[in-house]
Short mmCIF file of C-alpha atoms in Angstrom, two decimals:
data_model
loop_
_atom_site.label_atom_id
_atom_site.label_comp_id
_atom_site.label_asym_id
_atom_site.label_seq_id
_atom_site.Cartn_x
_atom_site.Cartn_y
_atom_site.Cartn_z
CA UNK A 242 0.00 0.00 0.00
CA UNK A 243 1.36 3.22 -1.07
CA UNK A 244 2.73 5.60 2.29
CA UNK A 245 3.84 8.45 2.63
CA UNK A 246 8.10 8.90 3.60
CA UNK A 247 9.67 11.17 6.05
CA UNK A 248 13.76 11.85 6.58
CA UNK A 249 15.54 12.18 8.56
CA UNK A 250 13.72 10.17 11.53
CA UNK A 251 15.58 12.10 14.03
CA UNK A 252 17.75 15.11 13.48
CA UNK A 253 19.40 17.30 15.94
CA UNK A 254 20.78 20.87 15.35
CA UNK A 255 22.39 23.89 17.10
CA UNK A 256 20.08 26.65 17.80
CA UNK A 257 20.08 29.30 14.70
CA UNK A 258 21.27 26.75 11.95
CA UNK A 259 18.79 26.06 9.20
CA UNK A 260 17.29 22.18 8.76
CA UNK A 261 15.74 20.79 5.84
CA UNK A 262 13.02 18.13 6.25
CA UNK A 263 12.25 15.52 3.34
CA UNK A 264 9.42 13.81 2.54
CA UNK A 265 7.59 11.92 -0.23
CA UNK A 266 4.33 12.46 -0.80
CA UNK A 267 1.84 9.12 -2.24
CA UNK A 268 2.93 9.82 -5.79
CA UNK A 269 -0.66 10.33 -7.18
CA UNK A 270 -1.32 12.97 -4.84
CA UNK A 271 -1.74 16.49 -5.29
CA UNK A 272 -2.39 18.55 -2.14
CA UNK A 273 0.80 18.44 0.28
CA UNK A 274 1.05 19.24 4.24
CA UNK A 275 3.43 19.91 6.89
CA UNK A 276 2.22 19.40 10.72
CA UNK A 277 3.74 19.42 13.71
CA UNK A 278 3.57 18.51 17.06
CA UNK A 279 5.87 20.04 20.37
CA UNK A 280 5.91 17.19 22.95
CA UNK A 281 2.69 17.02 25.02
CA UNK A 282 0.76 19.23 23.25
CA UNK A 283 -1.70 18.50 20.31
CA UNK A 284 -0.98 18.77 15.79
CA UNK A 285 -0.62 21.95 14.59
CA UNK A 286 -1.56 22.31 11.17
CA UNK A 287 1.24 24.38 9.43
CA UNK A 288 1.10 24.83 5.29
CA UNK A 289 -0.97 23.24 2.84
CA UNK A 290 0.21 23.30 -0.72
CA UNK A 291 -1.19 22.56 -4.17
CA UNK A 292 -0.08 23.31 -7.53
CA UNK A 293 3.39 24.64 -6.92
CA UNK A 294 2.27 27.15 -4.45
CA UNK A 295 1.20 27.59 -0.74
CA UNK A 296 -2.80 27.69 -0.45
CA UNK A 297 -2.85 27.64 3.21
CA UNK A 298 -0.92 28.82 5.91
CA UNK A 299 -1.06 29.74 9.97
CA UNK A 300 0.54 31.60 12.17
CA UNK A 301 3.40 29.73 13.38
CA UNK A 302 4.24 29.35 9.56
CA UNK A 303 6.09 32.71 9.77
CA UNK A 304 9.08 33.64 7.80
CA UNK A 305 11.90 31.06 9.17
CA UNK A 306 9.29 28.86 7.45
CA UNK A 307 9.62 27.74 4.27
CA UNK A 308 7.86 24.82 1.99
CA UNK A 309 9.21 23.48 -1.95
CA UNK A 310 8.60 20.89 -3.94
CA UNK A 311 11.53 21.13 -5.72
CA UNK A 312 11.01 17.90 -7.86
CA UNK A 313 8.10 15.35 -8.82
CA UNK A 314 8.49 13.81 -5.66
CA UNK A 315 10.28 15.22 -2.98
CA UNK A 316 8.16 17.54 -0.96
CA UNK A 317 10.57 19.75 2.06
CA UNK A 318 9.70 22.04 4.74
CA UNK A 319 12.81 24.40 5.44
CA UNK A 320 13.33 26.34 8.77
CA UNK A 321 16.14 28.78 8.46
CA UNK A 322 17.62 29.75 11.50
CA UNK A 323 15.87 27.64 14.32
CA UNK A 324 15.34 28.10 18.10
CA UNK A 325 14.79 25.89 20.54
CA UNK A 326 10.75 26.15 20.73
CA UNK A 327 10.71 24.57 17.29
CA UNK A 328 11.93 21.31 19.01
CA UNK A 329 8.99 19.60 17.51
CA UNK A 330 7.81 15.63 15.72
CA UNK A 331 7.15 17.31 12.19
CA UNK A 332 4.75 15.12 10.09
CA UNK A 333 3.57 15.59 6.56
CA UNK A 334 0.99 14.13 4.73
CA UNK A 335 -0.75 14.34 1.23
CA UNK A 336 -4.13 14.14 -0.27
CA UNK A 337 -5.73 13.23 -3.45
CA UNK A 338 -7.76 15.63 -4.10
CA UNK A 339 -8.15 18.45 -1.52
CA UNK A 340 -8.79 18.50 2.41
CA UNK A 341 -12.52 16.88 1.88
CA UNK A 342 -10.40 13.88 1.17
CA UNK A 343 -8.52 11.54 3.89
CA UNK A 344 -5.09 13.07 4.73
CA UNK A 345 -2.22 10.00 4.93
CA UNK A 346 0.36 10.86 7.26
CA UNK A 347 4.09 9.69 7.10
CA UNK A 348 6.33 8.97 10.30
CA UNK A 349 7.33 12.27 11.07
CA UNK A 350 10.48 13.27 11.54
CA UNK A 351 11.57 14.34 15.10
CA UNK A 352 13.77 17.62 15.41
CA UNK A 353 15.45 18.40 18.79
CA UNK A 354 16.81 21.98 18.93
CA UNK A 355 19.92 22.46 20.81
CA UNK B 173 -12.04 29.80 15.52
CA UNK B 174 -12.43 26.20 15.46
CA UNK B 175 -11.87 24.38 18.79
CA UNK B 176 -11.69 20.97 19.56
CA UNK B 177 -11.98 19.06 22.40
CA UNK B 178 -11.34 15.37 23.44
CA UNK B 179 -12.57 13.64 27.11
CA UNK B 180 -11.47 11.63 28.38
CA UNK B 181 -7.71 13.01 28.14
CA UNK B 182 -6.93 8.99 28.81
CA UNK B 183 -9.19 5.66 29.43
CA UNK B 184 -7.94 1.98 30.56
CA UNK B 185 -10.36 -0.19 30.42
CA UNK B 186 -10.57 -4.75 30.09
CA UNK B 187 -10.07 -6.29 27.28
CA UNK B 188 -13.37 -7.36 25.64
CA UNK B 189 -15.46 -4.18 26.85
CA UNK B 190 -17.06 -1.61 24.23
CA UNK B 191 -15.75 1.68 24.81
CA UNK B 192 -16.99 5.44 23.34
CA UNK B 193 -14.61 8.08 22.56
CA UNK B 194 -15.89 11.43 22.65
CA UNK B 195 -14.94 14.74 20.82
CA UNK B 196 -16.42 17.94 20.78
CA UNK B 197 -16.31 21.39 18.18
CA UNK B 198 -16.88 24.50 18.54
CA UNK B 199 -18.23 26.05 14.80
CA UNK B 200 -20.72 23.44 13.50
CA UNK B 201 -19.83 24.32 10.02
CA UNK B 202 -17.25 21.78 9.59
CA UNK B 203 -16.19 20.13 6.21
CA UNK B 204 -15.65 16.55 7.85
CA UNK B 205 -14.36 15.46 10.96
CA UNK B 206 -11.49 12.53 11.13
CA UNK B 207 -10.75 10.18 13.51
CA UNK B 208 -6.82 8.83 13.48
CA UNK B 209 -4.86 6.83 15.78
CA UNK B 210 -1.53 7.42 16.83
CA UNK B 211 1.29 5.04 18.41
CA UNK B 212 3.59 6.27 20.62
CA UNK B 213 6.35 8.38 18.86
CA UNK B 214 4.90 7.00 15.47
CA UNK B 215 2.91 8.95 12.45
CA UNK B 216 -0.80 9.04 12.27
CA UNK B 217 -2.90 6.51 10.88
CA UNK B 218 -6.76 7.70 9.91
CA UNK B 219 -8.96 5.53 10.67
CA UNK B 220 -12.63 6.91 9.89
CA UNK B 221 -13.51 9.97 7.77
CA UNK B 222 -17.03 11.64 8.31
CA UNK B 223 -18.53 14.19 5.62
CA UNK B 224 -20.54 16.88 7.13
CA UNK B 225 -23.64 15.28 4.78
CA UNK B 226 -23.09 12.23 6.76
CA UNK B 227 -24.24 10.83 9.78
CA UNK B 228 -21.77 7.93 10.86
CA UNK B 229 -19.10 5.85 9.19
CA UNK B 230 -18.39 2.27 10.10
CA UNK B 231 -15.21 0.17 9.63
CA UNK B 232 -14.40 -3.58 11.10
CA UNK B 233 -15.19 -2.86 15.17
CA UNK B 234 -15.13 0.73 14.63
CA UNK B 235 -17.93 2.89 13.98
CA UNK B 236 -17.94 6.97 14.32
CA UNK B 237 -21.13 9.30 13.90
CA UNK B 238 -21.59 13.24 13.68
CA UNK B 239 -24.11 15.77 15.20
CA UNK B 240 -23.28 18.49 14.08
CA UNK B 241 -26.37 20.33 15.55
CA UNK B 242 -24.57 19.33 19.07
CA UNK B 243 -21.15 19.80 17.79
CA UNK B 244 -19.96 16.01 19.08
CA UNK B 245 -18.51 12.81 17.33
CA UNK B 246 -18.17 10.01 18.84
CA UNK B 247 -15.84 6.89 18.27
CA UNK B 248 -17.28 3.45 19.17
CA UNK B 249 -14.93 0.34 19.67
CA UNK B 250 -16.82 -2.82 19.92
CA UNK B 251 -15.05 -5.86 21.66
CA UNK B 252 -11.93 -4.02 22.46
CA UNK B 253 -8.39 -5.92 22.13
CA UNK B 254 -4.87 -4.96 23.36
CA UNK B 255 -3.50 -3.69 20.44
CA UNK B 256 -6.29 -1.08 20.38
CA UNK B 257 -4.10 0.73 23.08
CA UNK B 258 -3.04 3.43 21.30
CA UNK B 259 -3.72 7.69 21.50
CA UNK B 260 -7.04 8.43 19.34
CA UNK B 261 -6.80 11.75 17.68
CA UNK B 262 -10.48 13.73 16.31
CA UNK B 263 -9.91 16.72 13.70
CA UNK B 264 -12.00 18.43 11.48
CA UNK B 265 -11.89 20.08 8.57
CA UNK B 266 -14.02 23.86 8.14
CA UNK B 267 -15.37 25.24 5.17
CA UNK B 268 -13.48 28.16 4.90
CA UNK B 269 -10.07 26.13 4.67
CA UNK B 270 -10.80 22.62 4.34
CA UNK B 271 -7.13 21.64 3.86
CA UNK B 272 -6.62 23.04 7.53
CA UNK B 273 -7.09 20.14 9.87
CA UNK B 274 -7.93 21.23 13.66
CA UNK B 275 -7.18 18.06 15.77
CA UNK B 276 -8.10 17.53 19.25
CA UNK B 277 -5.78 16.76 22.29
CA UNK B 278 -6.62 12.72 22.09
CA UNK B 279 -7.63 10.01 24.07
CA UNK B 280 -4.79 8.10 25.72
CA UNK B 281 -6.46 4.43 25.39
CA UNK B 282 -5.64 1.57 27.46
CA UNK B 283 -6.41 -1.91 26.82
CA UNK B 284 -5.86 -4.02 29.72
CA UNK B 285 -5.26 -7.77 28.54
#
């Protein structure tokens, strides 16, 4: 059954260097998502994107923040200089057709801000 | 702005018994509301998708339903098994940015064998 990918699993970084996270999206999909989650607390949607472009954003998806698809399959979320409140499990997922339709999570990838 | 709500924030109950999760929302004009599961330090898996047009969704021992008059799902799991243990997750989706998913704090379950 087709899934989504995350990488790294883990990743650790110094406070204020930038971090790229990778994922692959089910390959017939066409809406993309980033998510995360800080330890103990609930999923925070971040960016939705379709069609080479963000459609939806919120407010912790501030300028640090930064989403690309920059091939047919690979689908990143880049923070540029990071502090330690992003310490965060970052998930993405993808959709067929839009957010009416079931969401598919990958792994996440867990990013620990030193 | 959407709020969601899950109670209880954790359950343990025997193997064998049904069990009912609840969630509530604030703005009754959601899209669909999901139900997903999610095992410790691991992704999240949906399990049940609701459209606002419908009333309940059923798969295997699972079944979820929608008021949205009251602003409640519910999650039903008949004849509950160990591996069920796991951290149930509600979310919806709103009209006014469907790709926006709004998910609930969870219900820490707890199968007992």
């Amino acid at each position: 059954e087709p899934e989504v990918t995350q990488t790294p699993s883990h990743q650790v970084t110094q406070m204020g260097q930038e971090v790229i996270l990778r994922c692959v999206p089910i390959s017939n999909h066409l809406y993309f998502y980033w998510y995360r989650q800080i330890l103990g607390q609930k999923v925070e949607f971040l960016v939705s994107f379709y069609n080479n472009e963000i459609s939806e954003k919120s407010e912790i998806f501030d300028d640090q923040f930064s989403v690309e698809r920059p091939d047919g399959s690979n689908f990143t979320l880049k923070i540029r200089s990071t502090k330690l409140e992003d310490s965060a499990m970052y998930f993405c997922a993808s959709s067929g057709r839009g957010g009416w339709e079931t969401q598919y999570f990958g792994p996440g990838t867990r990013l620990l801000v030193l | 702005k959407q709020e969601v709500t899950q109670i209880p924030a954790a359950l343990s109950v025997p193997e064998g018994e049904n069990l009912v999760l609840n969630c509530s929302f604030t703005d009754s004009a959601i899209y669909n509301l999901q139900w997903f599961r999610q095992d410790p330090g691991k992704g999240l898996t949906s399990l049940l998708l609701i459209q606002s047009s419908q009333r309940e969704q059923t798969s295997g021992r699972l079944n979820a339903s929608l008021d949205k008059s009251s602003g409640r799902s519910t999650l039903y799991i008949a004849a509950s098994q160990p591996g069920d243990s796991a951290t149930y997750l509600c979310a919806s989706a709103g009209y006014s940015s469907a790709s926006k998913i709004i998910f609930g704090s969870g219900t820490r379950l707890s199968i007992r064998p």
